[in-house]
């Protein structure tokens, strides 16, 4: 396995999702969301910057949104490679996938959940990422813009950074799929092809993929920030709320990656299990929540 093989796997996964017929409204909506993301990548982004020569980096923190985007992005890399192979005068057998690792950047913030940290490490291997991790300044993390400034200094060939932000995230309503950073930020193109995705689309595709997701989602987290600023989502409390039956039963039962027998979540770190045991309530898993307006209800606001 290498970056080429995992990209081919993700291409086949995406094609498989797109070929699902006569299913739920969520699935057909997600199929349209995938088509648009692929169009942004293949027709708008990869025609301006070459994704196979380090002009593009992927911002990755192990969260569900960037994982979904990563799976689709890798599938598009395979498609891009195939298009170039077909256009070449040489037979396909003479073409080798030109990169071994996908350039990626992780801004290592303080107080990260150890389960998430481990998940990032595991997926670096799984998806063949070449991950730049920002340096913590004496144990304290640098602010985001400073961390990206440092990243660009060390990776000056970077022109664009892929970000898994969605319109329903804070301050993201008016963002565009391709836009320059604000003047007070280090200069690069923000590549945001996931903006139009809803929470239900994310879970539908991710659960269908059968790929391991960060174990914290199983504990009722729906969006993951720092340890001291994130709780399981109160709208998933088993004792106080009734939630609909899981809307993704079909995806779970028909998951593409059959090597995992049921929903595949990464192992929980002991400290996070202990933290969960101290909570007063039990929680339904994160994918039981599909209301975008409640996705960040587990985030505690900084004073
Ligand atoms: P979740 O909301 O479930 O935590 P997520 O982390 O993928 O999922 P957001 O927290 O909304 O989504 O972040 C949006 C995007 O911003 C991510 O998908 C990722 O591309 C980028 N991002 C956020 N935090 C970091 C970070 N610390 N390092 C690198 N990229 C980041």
XYZ file of C-alpha atoms and ligand atoms in Angstrom:
334
model
C 0.000 0.000 0.000
C 1.158 3.550 -0.713
C -0.386 6.929 -1.509
C -1.340 5.659 -4.984
C -3.162 2.595 -3.637
C -4.992 4.469 -0.887
C -6.041 7.094 -3.446
C -7.392 4.363 -5.705
C -9.222 2.865 -2.705
C -10.807 6.268 -1.969
C -11.737 6.712 -5.618
C -13.536 3.358 -5.586
C -15.191 4.188 -2.261
C -16.533 7.471 -3.656
C -17.715 5.812 -6.869
C -19.448 3.147 -4.800
C -21.296 5.784 -2.747
C -22.287 7.619 -5.928
C -23.733 4.421 -7.395
C -26.182 3.816 -4.488
C -29.675 3.860 -5.984
C -33.178 4.438 -4.668
C -32.163 5.197 -1.164
C -32.811 7.956 1.366
C -33.080 11.665 0.683
C -29.918 12.155 2.758
C -27.984 9.821 0.469
C -29.092 11.517 -2.737
C -28.344 14.931 -1.207
C -24.900 13.664 -0.176
C -24.286 12.307 -3.683
C -24.907 15.817 -5.034
C -22.623 17.289 -2.376
C -19.840 14.882 -3.421
C -20.293 15.736 -7.115
C -19.910 19.448 -6.380
C -16.837 18.906 -4.172
C -15.244 16.805 -6.900
C -15.996 19.477 -9.482
C -14.349 22.145 -7.327
C -11.290 19.962 -6.898
C -10.851 18.559 -10.383
C -12.064 21.466 -12.518
C -11.281 24.552 -10.454
C -8.462 23.731 -8.044
C -6.321 21.067 -9.738
C -6.351 23.092 -12.957
C -4.716 26.013 -11.123
C -2.347 24.170 -8.772
C -0.792 20.771 -9.220
C -1.827 18.511 -6.321
C 1.058 16.125 -6.972
C 3.975 18.515 -6.586
C 3.497 20.072 -3.117
C 1.731 23.245 -4.264
C -1.269 22.133 -2.221
C -1.263 21.068 1.434
C -4.112 19.590 3.402
C -5.035 20.988 6.819
C -5.764 17.996 8.964
C -6.718 17.676 12.635
C -8.415 14.248 12.686
C -11.954 15.683 12.885
C -14.864 14.173 10.962
C -15.096 17.006 8.421
C -11.478 16.929 7.343
C -11.589 13.118 7.283
C -14.519 13.170 4.849
C -12.752 15.758 2.710
C -9.532 13.753 2.844
C -11.284 10.608 1.539
C -12.817 12.531 -1.371
C -9.611 14.476 -2.000
C -7.566 11.268 -2.235
C -10.134 9.839 -4.673
C -9.724 12.967 -6.815
C -5.938 12.606 -6.711
C -6.368 9.171 -8.255
C -8.692 10.568 -10.917
C -6.210 13.385 -11.649
C -3.391 10.864 -11.999
C -5.509 8.686 -14.303
C -6.385 11.664 -16.529
C -2.696 12.474 -16.918
C -1.836 8.865 -17.622
C -4.480 8.657 -20.335
C -3.257 11.876 -21.937
C 0.321 10.600 -22.087
C 1.851 8.944 -25.144
C 3.196 6.134 -22.942
C 1.243 3.080 -21.901
C -0.403 3.173 -18.428
C 1.934 0.448 -17.154
C 4.871 2.869 -17.474
C 3.280 5.388 -15.112
C 3.973 5.360 -11.419
C 2.003 7.378 -8.911
C 4.300 10.388 -8.566
C 4.039 11.097 -4.815
C 4.613 8.919 -1.799
C 2.973 11.146 0.796
C 0.338 13.861 0.828
C 1.595 17.148 2.322
C -0.550 17.985 5.348
C -0.467 20.455 8.200
C -1.677 20.052 11.769
C -1.696 22.981 14.179
C -0.979 21.195 17.409
C -3.030 22.980 20.038
C -2.598 22.588 23.758
C -5.014 20.359 25.638
C -5.810 18.102 22.724
C -7.734 14.934 23.653
C -5.231 12.050 23.728
C -7.676 9.884 21.723
C -7.692 12.501 18.957
C -3.920 12.862 19.086
C -3.544 9.096 18.670
C -6.094 9.097 15.860
C -4.100 11.736 13.983
C -0.962 9.611 14.367
C -2.753 6.460 13.163
C -4.293 8.143 10.156
C -1.006 9.710 9.087
C 0.058 6.117 8.375
C -3.290 4.969 7.040
C -3.604 7.785 4.464
C 0.106 8.331 3.766
C 0.274 11.905 4.986
C 3.479 13.849 5.345
C 2.321 15.802 8.364
C 3.856 19.082 9.439
C 3.045 19.634 13.116
C 3.319 23.152 14.451
C 5.753 23.564 17.300
C 4.337 24.279 20.699
C 5.956 27.336 22.185
C 7.227 26.065 25.561
C 4.221 23.773 25.898
C 1.836 26.499 24.786
C 0.524 26.414 21.247
C 1.127 29.342 18.930
C -1.936 31.109 17.548
C -3.307 29.778 14.252
C -2.041 32.536 11.972
C 1.445 32.449 13.504
C 1.505 28.663 13.164
C 0.587 28.902 9.466
C 3.236 31.615 8.993
C 5.841 29.189 10.365
C 4.481 26.401 8.162
C 4.800 28.546 5.015
C 8.302 29.570 5.980
C 9.330 25.928 6.064
C 7.219 24.954 3.035
C 7.524 27.963 0.688
C 6.312 25.950 -2.326
C 2.792 25.861 -0.811
C 0.279 27.945 -2.772
C -2.987 26.636 -1.376
C -4.233 24.832 1.737
C -7.295 22.601 1.688
C -9.602 23.225 4.651
C -12.597 21.110 5.699
C -14.700 24.055 6.832
C -18.474 24.125 6.209
C -20.901 27.061 5.860
C -22.574 26.044 9.136
C -19.304 26.523 11.088
C -18.862 29.808 12.966
C -18.044 32.798 10.710
C -18.148 30.573 7.623
C -21.451 31.625 6.096
C -19.923 33.859 3.420
C -16.771 31.920 2.620
C -15.967 30.855 -0.946
C -14.530 27.566 -2.247
C -11.357 29.386 -3.338
C -10.251 32.578 -1.655
C -7.140 34.388 -0.517
C -6.443 34.653 3.199
C -7.330 37.953 4.925
C -4.607 40.661 4.810
C -3.639 40.110 8.475
C -2.954 36.402 7.769
C 0.006 34.749 6.027
C -0.684 34.762 2.309
C -2.064 31.555 0.758
C -5.182 30.400 -1.063
C -7.820 28.853 1.174
C -9.264 25.886 -0.713
C -12.652 25.051 0.833
C -14.560 22.540 -1.272
C -16.695 21.181 1.596
C -18.563 24.397 2.424
C -21.957 23.183 1.174
C -21.980 19.948 3.229
C -24.532 19.477 6.017
C -23.890 17.432 9.152
C -26.106 14.597 7.870
C -24.067 14.406 4.653
C -20.858 14.084 6.669
C -22.158 11.176 8.735
C -23.809 9.425 5.815
C -20.582 9.301 3.812
C -18.291 8.633 6.772
C -20.375 5.766 8.174
C -20.760 4.271 4.692
C -16.992 4.421 4.192
C -16.484 2.024 7.109
C -13.213 3.855 7.770
C -12.189 4.217 11.418
C -13.271 7.579 12.805
C -12.024 9.255 15.976
C -13.350 7.267 18.974
C -14.578 10.416 20.751
C -17.588 10.597 18.430
C -18.816 7.325 19.876
C -18.914 9.015 23.311
C -21.400 11.659 22.154
C -19.010 14.325 20.916
C -20.200 16.037 17.745
C -17.412 18.577 17.219
C -14.059 18.372 18.943
C -12.134 21.322 20.371
C -9.699 21.454 23.283
C -10.269 19.181 26.300
C -11.313 22.029 28.570
C -13.682 23.490 26.030
C -15.499 20.432 24.733
C -18.096 18.129 26.249
C -20.288 15.478 24.709
C -23.258 17.152 23.056
C -26.016 17.817 25.656
C -28.640 17.107 22.990
C -27.438 13.512 22.939
C -27.979 12.848 26.638
C -29.620 9.450 27.004
C -31.514 10.407 30.162
C -32.898 13.812 29.286
C -33.571 13.690 25.583
C -35.200 11.379 23.175
C -33.370 11.297 19.909
C -34.607 9.839 16.660
C -33.426 6.415 15.699
C -30.104 6.499 13.935
C -30.695 7.848 10.420
C -27.718 5.967 9.003
C -28.577 2.340 9.641
C -28.411 1.507 5.939
C -24.952 3.069 5.597
C -23.681 1.162 8.652
C -25.064 -2.166 7.444
C -23.781 -1.694 3.894
C -20.438 -0.083 4.720
C -17.903 -0.110 1.885
C -14.941 -1.160 3.976
C -16.105 -4.591 5.057
C -12.933 -5.324 7.014
C -14.511 -3.633 10.021
C -17.533 -5.604 11.239
C -19.504 -2.751 12.791
C -19.044 1.001 13.195
C -15.353 1.491 13.232
C -14.096 3.953 15.839
C -10.515 4.405 16.961
C -9.538 3.081 20.404
C -10.214 5.401 23.313
C -7.308 6.590 25.425
C -7.545 5.671 29.136
C -7.703 9.345 30.217
C -10.664 9.984 27.922
C -12.464 6.870 29.194
C -11.920 8.118 32.745
C -13.252 11.558 31.819
C -16.346 9.969 30.262
C -16.951 7.821 33.351
C -17.074 10.942 35.527
C -19.959 12.397 33.524
C -23.435 12.188 35.060
C -25.139 10.959 31.920
C -24.763 8.499 29.109
C -24.749 9.872 25.595
C -25.815 8.604 22.209
C -23.034 8.538 19.600
C -22.334 11.757 17.697
C -23.976 10.536 14.502
C -27.405 10.516 16.179
C -27.393 14.298 15.880
C -28.131 15.745 12.446
C -29.269 19.264 13.312
C -26.494 21.568 12.093
C -27.501 24.316 14.498
C -26.769 22.019 17.481
C -23.473 20.567 16.244
C -21.354 22.760 18.531
C -23.637 22.634 21.571
C -20.955 20.632 23.406
C -18.379 23.408 22.973
C -17.867 25.576 26.060
C -17.432 29.230 25.194
C -14.183 30.913 26.338
C -14.803 33.625 28.909
P -15.184 18.530 14.131
O -16.042 19.804 13.964
O -16.003 17.313 14.345
O -14.121 18.713 15.172
P -13.305 19.118 12.015
O -12.226 19.335 13.020
O -12.907 18.449 10.746
O -14.486 18.299 12.679
P -13.727 21.973 12.307
O -13.281 21.898 13.728
O -14.968 22.729 11.992
O -13.955 20.542 11.651
O -12.520 22.599 11.492
C -12.699 22.906 10.112
C -11.446 22.562 9.340
O -10.377 23.440 9.717
C -10.911 21.161 9.569
O -11.611 20.219 8.791
C -9.440 21.322 9.175
O -9.296 21.293 7.773
C -9.142 22.739 9.663
N -8.579 22.721 11.026
C -9.221 23.016 12.183
N -8.380 22.908 13.233
C -7.175 22.553 12.729
C -5.877 22.300 13.295
N -5.669 22.386 14.606
N -4.871 21.950 12.459
C -5.073 21.855 11.135
N -6.263 22.091 10.552
C -7.298 22.443 11.317
